[in-house]
Coordinates of C-alpha atoms and ligand atoms in Angstrom, one line a residue:
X1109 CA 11.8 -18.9 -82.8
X1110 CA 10.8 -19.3 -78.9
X1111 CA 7.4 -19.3 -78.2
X1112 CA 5.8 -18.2 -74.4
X1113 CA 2.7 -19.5 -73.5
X1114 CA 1.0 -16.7 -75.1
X1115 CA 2.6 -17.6 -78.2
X1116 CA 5.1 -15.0 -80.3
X1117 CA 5.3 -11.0 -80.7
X1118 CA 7.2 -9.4 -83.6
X1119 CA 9.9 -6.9 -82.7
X1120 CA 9.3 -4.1 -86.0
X1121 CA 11.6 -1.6 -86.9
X1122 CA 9.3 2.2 -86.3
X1123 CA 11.4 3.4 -89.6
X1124 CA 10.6 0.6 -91.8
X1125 CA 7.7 -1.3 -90.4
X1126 CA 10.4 -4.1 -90.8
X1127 CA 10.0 -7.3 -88.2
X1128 CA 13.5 -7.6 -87.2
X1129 CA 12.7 -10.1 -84.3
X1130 CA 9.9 -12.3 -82.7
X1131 CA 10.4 -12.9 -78.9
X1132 CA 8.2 -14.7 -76.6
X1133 CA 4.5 -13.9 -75.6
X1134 CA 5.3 -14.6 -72.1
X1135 CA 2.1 -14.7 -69.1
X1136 CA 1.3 -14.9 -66.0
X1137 CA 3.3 -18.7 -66.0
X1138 CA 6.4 -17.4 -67.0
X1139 CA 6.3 -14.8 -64.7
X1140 CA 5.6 -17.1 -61.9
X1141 CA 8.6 -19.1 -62.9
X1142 CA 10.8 -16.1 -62.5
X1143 CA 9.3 -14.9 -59.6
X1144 CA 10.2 -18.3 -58.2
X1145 CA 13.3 -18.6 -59.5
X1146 CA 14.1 -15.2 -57.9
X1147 CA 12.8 -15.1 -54.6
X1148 CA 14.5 -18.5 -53.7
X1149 CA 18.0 -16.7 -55.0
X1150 CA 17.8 -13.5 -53.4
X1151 CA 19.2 -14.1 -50.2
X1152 CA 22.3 -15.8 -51.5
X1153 CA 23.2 -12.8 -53.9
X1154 CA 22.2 -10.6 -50.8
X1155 CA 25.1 -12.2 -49.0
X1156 CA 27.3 -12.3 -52.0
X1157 CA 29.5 -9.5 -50.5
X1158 CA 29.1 -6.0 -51.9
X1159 CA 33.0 -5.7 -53.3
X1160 CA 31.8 -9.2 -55.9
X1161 CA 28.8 -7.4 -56.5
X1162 CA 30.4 -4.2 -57.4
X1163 CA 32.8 -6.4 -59.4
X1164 CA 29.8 -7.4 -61.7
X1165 CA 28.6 -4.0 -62.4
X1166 CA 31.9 -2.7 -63.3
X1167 CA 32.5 -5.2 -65.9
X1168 CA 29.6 -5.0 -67.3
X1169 CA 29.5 -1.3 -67.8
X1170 CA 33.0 -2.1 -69.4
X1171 CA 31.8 -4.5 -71.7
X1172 CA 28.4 -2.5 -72.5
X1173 CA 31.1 0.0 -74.2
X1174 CA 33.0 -2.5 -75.8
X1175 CA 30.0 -3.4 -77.4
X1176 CA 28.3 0.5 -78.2
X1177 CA 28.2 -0.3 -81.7
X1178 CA 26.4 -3.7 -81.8
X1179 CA 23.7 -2.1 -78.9
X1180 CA 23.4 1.1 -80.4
X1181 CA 22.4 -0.6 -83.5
X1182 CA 19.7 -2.5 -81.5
X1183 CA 18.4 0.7 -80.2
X1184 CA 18.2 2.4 -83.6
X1185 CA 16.3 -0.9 -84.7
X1186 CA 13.5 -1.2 -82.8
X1187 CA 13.1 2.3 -81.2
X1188 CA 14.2 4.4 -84.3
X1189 CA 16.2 6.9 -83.1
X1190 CA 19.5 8.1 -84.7
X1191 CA 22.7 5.8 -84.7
X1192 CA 24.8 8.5 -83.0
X1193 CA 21.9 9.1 -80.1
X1194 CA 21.6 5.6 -79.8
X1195 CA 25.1 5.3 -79.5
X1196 CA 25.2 8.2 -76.5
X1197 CA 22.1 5.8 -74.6
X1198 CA 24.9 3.4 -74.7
X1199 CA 27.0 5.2 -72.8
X1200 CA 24.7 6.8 -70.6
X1201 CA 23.1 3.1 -69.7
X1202 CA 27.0 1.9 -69.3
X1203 CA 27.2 5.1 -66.6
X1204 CA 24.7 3.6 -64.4
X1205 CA 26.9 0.4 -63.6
X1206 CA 29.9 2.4 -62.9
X1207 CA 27.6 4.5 -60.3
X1208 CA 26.1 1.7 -58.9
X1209 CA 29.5 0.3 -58.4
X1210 CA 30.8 3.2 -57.2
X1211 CA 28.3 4.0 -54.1
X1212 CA 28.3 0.7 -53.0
X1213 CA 30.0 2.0 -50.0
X1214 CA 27.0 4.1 -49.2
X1215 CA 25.2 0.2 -47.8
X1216 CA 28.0 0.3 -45.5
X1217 CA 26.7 0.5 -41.4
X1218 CA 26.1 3.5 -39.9
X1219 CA 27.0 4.0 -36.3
X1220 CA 25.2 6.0 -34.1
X1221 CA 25.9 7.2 -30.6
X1222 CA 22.3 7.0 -28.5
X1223 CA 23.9 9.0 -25.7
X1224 CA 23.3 5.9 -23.4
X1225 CA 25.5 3.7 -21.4
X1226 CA 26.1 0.4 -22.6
X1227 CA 23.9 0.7 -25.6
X1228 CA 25.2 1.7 -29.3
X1229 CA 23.3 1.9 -32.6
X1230 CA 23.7 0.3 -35.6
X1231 CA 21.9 1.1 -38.7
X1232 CA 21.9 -1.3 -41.7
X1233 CA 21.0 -0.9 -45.5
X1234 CA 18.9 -4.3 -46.7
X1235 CA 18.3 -5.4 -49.8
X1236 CA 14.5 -4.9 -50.0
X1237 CA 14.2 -8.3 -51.7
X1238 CA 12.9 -9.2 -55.2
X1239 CA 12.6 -5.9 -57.3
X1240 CA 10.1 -5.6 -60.3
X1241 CA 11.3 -3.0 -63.5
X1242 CA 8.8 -2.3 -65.5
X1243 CA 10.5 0.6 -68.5
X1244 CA 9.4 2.3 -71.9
X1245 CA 10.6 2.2 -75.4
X1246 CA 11.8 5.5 -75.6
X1247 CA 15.3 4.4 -73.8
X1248 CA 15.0 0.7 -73.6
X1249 CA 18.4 0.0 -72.5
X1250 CA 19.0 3.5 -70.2
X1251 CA 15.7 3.0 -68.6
X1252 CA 17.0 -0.9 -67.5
X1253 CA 20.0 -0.4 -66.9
X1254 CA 18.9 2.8 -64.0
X1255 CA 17.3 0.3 -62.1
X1256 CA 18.8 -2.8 -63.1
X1257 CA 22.1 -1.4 -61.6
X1258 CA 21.6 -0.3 -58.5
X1259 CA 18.5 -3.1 -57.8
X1260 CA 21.7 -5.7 -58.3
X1261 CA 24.5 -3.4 -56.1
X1262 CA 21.7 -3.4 -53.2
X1263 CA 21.2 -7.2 -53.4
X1264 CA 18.4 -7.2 -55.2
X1265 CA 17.2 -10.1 -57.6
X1266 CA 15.4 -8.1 -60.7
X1267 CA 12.5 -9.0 -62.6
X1268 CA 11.9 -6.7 -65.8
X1269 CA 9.4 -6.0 -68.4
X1270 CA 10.6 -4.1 -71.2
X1271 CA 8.1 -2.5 -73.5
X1272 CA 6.4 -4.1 -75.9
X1273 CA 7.9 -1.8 -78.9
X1274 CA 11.3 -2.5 -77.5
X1275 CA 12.8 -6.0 -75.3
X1276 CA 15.8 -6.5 -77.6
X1277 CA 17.9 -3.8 -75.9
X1278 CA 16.7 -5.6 -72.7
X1279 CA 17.8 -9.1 -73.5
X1280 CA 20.9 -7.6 -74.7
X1281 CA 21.9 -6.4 -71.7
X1282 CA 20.8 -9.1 -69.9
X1283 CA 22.9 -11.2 -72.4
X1284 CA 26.0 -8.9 -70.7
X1285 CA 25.1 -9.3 -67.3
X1286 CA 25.4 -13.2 -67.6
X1287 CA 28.9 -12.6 -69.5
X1288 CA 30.1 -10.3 -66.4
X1289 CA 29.2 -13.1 -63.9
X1290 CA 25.8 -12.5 -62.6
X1291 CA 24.4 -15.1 -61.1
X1292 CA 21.3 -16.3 -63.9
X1293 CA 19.0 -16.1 -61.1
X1294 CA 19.6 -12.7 -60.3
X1295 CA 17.6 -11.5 -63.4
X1296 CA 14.6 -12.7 -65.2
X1297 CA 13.9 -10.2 -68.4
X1298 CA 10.3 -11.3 -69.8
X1299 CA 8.7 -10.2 -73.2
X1300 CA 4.8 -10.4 -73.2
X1301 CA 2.1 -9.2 -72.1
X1302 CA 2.0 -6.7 -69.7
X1303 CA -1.1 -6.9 -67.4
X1304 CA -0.7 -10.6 -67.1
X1305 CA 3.0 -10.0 -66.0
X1306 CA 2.9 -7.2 -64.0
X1307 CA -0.1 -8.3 -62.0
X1308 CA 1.7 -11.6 -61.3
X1309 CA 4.4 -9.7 -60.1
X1310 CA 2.4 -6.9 -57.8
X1311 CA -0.3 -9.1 -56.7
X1312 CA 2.3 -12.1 -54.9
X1313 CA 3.4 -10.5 -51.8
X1314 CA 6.8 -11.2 -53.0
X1315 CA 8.0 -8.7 -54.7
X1316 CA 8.9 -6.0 -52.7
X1317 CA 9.2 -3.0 -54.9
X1318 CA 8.6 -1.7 -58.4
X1319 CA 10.5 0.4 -60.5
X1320 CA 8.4 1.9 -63.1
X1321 CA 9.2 4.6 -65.8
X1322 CA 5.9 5.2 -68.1
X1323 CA 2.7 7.3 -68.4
X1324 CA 1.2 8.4 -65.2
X1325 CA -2.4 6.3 -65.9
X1326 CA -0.2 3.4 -66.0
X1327 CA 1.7 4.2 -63.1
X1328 CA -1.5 4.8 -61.3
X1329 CA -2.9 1.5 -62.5
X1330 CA 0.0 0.0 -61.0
X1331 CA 0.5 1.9 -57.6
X1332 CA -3.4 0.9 -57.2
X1333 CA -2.2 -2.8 -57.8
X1334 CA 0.9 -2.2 -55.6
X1335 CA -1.5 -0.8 -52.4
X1336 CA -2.4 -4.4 -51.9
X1337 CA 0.7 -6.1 -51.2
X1338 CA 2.3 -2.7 -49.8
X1339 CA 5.4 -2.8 -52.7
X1340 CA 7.2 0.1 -52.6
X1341 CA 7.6 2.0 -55.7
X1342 CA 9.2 4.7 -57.7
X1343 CA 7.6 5.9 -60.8
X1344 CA 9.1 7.8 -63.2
X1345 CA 5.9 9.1 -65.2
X1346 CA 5.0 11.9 -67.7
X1347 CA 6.9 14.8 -67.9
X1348 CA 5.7 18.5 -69.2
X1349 CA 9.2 20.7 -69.2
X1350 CA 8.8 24.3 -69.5
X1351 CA 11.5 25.3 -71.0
X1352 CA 12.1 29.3 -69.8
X1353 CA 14.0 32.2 -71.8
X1354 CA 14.8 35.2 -69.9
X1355 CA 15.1 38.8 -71.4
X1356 CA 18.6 38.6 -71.2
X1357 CA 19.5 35.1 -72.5
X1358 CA 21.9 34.6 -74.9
X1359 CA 19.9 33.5 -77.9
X1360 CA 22.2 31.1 -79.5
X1361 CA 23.0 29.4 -76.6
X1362 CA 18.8 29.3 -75.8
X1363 CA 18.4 28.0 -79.7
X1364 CA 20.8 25.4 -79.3
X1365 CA 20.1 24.0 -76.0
X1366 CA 16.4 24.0 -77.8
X1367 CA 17.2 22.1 -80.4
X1368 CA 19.2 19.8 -78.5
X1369 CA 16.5 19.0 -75.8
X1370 CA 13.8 19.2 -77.7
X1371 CA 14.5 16.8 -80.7
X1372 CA 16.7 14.1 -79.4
X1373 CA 14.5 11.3 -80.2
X1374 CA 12.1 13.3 -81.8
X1375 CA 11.0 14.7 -78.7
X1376 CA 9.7 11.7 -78.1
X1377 CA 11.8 11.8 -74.2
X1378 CA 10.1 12.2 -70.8
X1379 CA 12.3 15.0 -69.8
X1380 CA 11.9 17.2 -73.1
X1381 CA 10.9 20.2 -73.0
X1382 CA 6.9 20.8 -74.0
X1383 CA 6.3 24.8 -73.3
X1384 CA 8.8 27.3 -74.2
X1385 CA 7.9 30.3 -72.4
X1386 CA 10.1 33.2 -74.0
X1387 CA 10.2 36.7 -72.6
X1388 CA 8.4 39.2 -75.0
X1389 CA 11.7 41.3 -76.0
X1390 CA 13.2 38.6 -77.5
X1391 CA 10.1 35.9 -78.5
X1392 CA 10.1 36.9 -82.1
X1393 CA 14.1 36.8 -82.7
X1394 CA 14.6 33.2 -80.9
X1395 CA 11.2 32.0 -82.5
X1396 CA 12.9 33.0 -86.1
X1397 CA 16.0 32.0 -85.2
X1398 CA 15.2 28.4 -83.6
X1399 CA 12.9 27.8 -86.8
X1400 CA 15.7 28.2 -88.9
X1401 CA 17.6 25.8 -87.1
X1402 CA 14.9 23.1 -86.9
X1403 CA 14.1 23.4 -90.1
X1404 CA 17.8 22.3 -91.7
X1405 CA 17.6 19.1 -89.2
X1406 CA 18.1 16.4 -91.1
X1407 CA 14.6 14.0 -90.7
X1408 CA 15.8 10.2 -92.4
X1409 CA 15.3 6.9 -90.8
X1410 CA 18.0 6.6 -87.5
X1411 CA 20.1 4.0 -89.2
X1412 CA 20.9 6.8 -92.2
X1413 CA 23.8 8.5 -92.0
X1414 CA 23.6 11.8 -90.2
X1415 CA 19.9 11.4 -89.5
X1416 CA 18.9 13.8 -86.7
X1417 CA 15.0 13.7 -86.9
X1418 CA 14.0 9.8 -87.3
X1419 CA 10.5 8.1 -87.4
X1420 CA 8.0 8.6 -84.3
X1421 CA 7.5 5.1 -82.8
X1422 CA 3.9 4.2 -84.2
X1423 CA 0.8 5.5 -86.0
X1424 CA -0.7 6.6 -82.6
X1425 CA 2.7 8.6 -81.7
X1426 CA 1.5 10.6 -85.5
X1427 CA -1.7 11.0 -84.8
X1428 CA -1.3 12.7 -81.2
X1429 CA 1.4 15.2 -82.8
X1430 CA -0.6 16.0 -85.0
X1431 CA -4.0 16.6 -83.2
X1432 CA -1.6 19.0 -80.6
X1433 CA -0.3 20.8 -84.3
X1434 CA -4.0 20.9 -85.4
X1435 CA -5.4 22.1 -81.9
X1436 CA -2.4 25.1 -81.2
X1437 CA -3.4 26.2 -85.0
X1438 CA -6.9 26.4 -84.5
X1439 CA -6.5 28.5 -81.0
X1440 CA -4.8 31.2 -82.9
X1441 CA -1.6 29.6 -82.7
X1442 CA 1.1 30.7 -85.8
X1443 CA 2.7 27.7 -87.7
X1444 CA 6.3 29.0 -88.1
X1445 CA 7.6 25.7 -89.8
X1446 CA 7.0 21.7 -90.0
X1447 CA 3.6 21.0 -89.1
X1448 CA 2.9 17.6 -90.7
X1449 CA 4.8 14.5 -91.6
X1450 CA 7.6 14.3 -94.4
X1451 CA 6.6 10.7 -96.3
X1452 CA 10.2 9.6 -97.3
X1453 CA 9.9 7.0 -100.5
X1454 CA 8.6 3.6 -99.2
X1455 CA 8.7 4.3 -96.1
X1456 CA 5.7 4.6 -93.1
X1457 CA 4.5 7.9 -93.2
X1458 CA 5.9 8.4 -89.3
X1459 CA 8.4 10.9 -89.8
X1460 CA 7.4 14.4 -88.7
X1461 CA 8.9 17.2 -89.6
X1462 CA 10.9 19.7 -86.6
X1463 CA 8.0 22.1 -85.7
X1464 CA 7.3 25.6 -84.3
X1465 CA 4.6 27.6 -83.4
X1466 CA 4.2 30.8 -82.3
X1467 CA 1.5 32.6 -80.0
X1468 CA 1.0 29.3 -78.0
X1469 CA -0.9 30.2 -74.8
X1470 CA -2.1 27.2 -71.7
X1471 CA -5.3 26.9 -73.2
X1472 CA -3.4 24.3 -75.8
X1473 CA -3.1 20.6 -75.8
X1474 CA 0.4 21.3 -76.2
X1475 CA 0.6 22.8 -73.2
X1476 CA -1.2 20.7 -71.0
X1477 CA -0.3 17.4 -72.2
X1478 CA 3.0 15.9 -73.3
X1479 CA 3.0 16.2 -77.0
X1480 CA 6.1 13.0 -77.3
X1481 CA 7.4 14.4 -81.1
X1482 CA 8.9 17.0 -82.4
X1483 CA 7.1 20.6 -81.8
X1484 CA 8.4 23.7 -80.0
X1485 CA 5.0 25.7 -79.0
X1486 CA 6.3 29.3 -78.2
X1487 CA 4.7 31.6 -75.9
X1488 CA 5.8 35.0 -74.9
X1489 CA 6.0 36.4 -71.2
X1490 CA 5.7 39.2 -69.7
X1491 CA 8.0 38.8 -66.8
X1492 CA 10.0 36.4 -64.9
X1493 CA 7.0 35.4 -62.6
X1494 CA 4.6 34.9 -65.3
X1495 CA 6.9 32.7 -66.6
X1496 CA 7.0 31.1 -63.4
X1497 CA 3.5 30.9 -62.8
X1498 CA 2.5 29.2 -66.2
X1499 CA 5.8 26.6 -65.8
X1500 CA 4.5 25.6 -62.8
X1501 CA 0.8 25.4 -63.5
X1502 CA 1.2 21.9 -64.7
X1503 CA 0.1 19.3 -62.7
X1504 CA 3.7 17.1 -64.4
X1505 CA 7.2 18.3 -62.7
X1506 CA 9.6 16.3 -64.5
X1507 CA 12.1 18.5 -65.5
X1508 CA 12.5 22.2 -66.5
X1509 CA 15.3 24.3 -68.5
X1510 CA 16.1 28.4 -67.4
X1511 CA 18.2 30.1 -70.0
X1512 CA 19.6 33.4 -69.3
X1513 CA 22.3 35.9 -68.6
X1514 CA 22.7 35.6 -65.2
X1515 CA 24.0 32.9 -62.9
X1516 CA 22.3 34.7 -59.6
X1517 CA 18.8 35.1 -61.5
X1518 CA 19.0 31.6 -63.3
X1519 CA 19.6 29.9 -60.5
X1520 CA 16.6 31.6 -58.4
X1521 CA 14.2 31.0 -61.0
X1522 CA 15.4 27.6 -61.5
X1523 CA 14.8 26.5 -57.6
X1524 CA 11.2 28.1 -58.0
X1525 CA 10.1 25.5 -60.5
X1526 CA 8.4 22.8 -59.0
X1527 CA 10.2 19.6 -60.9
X1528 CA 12.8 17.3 -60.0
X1529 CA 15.8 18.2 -62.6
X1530 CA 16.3 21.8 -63.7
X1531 CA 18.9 22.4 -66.3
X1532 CA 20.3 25.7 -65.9
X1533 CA 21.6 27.5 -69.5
X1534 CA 22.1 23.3 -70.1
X1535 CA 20.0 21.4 -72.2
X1536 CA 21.4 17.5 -71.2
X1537 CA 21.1 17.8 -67.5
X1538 CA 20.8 13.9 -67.3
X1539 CA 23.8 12.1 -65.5
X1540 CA 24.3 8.9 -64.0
X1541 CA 25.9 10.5 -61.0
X1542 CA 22.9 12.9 -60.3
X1543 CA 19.7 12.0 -58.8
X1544 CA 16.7 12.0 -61.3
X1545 CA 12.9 11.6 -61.1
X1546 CA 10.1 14.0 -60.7
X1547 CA 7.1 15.6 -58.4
X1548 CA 3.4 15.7 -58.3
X1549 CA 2.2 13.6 -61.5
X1550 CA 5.6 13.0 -62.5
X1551 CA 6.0 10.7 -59.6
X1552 CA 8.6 10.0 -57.2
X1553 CA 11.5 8.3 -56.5
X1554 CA 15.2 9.0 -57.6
X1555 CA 17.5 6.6 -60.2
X1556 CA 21.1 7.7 -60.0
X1557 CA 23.8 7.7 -57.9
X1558 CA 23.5 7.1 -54.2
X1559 CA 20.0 8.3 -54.4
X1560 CA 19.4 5.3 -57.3
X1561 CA 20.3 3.1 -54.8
X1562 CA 19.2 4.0 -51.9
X1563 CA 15.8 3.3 -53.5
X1564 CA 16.3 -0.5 -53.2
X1565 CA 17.6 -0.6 -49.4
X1566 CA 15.4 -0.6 -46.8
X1567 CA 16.6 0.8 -43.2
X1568 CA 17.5 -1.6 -40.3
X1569 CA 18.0 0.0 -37.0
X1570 CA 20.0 -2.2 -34.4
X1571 CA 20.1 -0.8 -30.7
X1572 CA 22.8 -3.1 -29.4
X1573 CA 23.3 -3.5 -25.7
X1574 CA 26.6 -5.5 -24.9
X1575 CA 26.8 -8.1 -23.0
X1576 CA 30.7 -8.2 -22.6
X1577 CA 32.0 -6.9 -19.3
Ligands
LIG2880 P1 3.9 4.6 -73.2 O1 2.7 5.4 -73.4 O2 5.2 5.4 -73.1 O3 4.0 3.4 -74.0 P2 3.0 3.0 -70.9 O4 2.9 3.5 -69.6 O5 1.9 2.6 -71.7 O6 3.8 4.2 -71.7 O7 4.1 1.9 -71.0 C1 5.3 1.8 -70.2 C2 5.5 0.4 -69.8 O8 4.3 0.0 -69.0 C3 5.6 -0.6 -70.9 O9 6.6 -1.6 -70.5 C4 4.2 -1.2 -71.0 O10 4.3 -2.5 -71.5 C5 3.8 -1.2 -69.5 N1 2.4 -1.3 -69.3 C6 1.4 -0.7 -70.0 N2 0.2 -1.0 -69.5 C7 0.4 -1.8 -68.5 C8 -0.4 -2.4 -67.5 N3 -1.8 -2.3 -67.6 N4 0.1 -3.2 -66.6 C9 1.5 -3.3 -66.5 N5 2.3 -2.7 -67.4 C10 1.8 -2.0 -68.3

């Protein structure tokens, strides 16, 4: 077993309460080495040039396939979630080396014409130096791999903290990464304790920017941290999705697309929809319908066969479901099914059953915080505006959904919600191609694509005056 200088953690499995790992309790030394280690790298995988870098990502997304099974087991393990989800973060994670890989081009120069004599400009896309990642359980190898990939396509060296719940699907990858040629310099993945870590990291000088995915008092703990040493940054924090049904929506496309964004993982996912905000004709047929649905999910621990509903990640995770479920009751709100936890033989009692309530209204906890589990609060609108109005009364603006009839009427309500990703009659609007990451408390910041990587360049403008006759 390797110890860090804060000694050991356990790694336990959310479905069994199983320790299926223990993996150093690094500190504030360790991430000092790293940090070392990294900064005196950096420039050389910098100038390594961007074809060989590009050349590392692709074989590693290639080999992150070859290996779904082995990872997606991983992921199931410590995070909980089904085997055939885990197995579709696999590919998604795998998706975010192949983009990487293929916008290298966009670090190529730009030349600009000053429209003076003698004098052209170039501008050029730096690496901004040693990158920090600091990511959740909830993905632990998609939420790496979105900035791992494009930090290392920019130049980057990468220094990452997985969560606490979750760094096997962290040192897997990393395990990959070496395999595919990266330099071990180039990445430094440390277990331990977070603070200690983090505040090594921020608090230098040398790292120049942070990646972080988590809860928005976390990211504002660390953006306070980061003002010091002016690191740039792009949080990824809490989401709130309002998840809008217009009047002429078809439902079983709306009760799919629910069920489908809502419960993957158990609803425990940043971009899943927390307010479903249904237009009065049709609230009391989707509300029956979608309960029906729910209900037949199939809740067992994610390494079961056809599991669907799996184990919430901890006993906090319970307890805050069920104080939303216990707060939208007492408001007046109408339990329609689930409501409390199904306690499968000899197992933690952390597996909560697919939820609905009806006559939800923004006085809720449900519908001001992010409830992380597996509850559809329903309320009904009036019109398209009040819909609107209440989606984008949340201080979060993650993500949103807009399900309805119409392309034209979709599409306009979709660009008046105030988020960063809007699926539109789609439930998975994810994609490693597309630029994702959120407004007001949902942070800022984009991971995918060229606008991943653009987040780990920083601008050099050259005016070049030629001496040549
Ligand atoms: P969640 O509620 O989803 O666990 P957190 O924001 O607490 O969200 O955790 C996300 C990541 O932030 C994890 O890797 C966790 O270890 C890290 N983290 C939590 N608290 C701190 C902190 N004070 N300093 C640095 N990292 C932290």
């Amino acid at each position: 077993m390797e110890i860090g200088s804060q000694g050991a953690m356990d790694v336990l499995d959310p479905a069994s309460d199983t320790v299926i790992a223990s993996v150093p309790m690094c500190g504030a030394s360790e991430a000092l080495s790293a940090l070392n280690s990294a900064f005196e790298f950096q420039p050389q995988w910098e100038a390594t040039p961007p074809a060989q870098r590009a050349d590392v990502l692709r074989a590693t997304a290639a080999m992150v396939v070859a290996r779904k099974d082995s990872l997606a087991r991983i992921i199931t393990q410590e995070c909980g979630k089904p085997l055939a989800e885990a197995a579709g973060e696999v590919q998604y994670s795998a998706d975010y080396f192949s983009s990487a890989a293929n916008e290298i081009h966009a670090l190529n120069d730009t030349h600009l014409d000053l429209q003076r004599p003698g004098v052209r400009g170039v501008v050029r896309h730096r690496a901004v130096g040693v990158c920090a990642a600091i990511t959740p359980w909830n993905f632990p190898l998609a939420m790496l791999a979105r900035k791992v990939a494009p930090a290392l396509a920019a130049g980057c060296a990468q220094l990452a903290k997985p969560a606490e719940e979750t760094p096997l699907s962290a040192f897997a990858l990393a395990e990959i990464l070496l395999e595919c040629g990266l330099p071990p310099r180039c990445l430094h993945v440390l277990s331990g304790d977070a603070k200690a870590i983090a505040t090594t990291w921020l608090m230098d000088g040398r790292v120049r920017k942070l990646s972080f995915t988590g809860s928005t008092d976390t990211g504002r703990l660390l953006l306070r941290q980061c003002a010091q040493e002016i690191v740039r940054c792009s949080m990824e924090l809490g989401g709130h999705a309002a998840f809008i049904i217009l009047a002429d929506a078809d439902i079983d496309l709306a009760v799919k697309g629910a069920l489908q964004a809502k419960f993957r993982n158990a609803g425990q996912t940043c971009i899943c929809p927390n307010r479903f905000l249904v237009h009065e004709s049709i609230a009391s047929e989707f509300t029956a319908r979608v309960a029906v649905a729910a209900a037949q999910l199939k809740i067992a621990p994610g390494m079961e066969a056809g599991s669907q509903i799996g184990p919430l990640i901890h006993d906090a995770a319970v307890e805050k479901v069920r104080s939303h479920v216990a707060d939208a009751l007492a408001r007046g709100g109408k339990l329609i099914c689930g409501g409390q936890t199904k306690q499968l033989p000899d197992l933690p009692d952390r597996f909560f059953e697919p939820t609905v309530i009806a006559n939800c209204d923004p006085s809720m906890l449900c519908f001001t915080q992010e409830t992380f589990g597996p509850v559809i609060p329903i309320m009904s609108v009036t019109s398209q505006k009040e819909a609107i109005d209440v989606a984008n009364s949340s201080p979060f603006g993650l993500a949103g959904y807009v399900f309805g009839g119409s392309d034209s009427s979709t599409r306009s309500v979709a660009q008046q919600l105030q988020c960063g990703v809007v699926g539109v009659n789609e439930a998975a609007p994810s994609n490693a191609r597309a630029p994702f990451g959120g407004v007001k408390y949902s942070g800022y910041g984009r991971e995918g694509g060229a606008w991943g990587l653009m987040e780990y360049v920083t601008t050099q403008y050259l005016a070049l005056r030629s001496l040549d006759k």
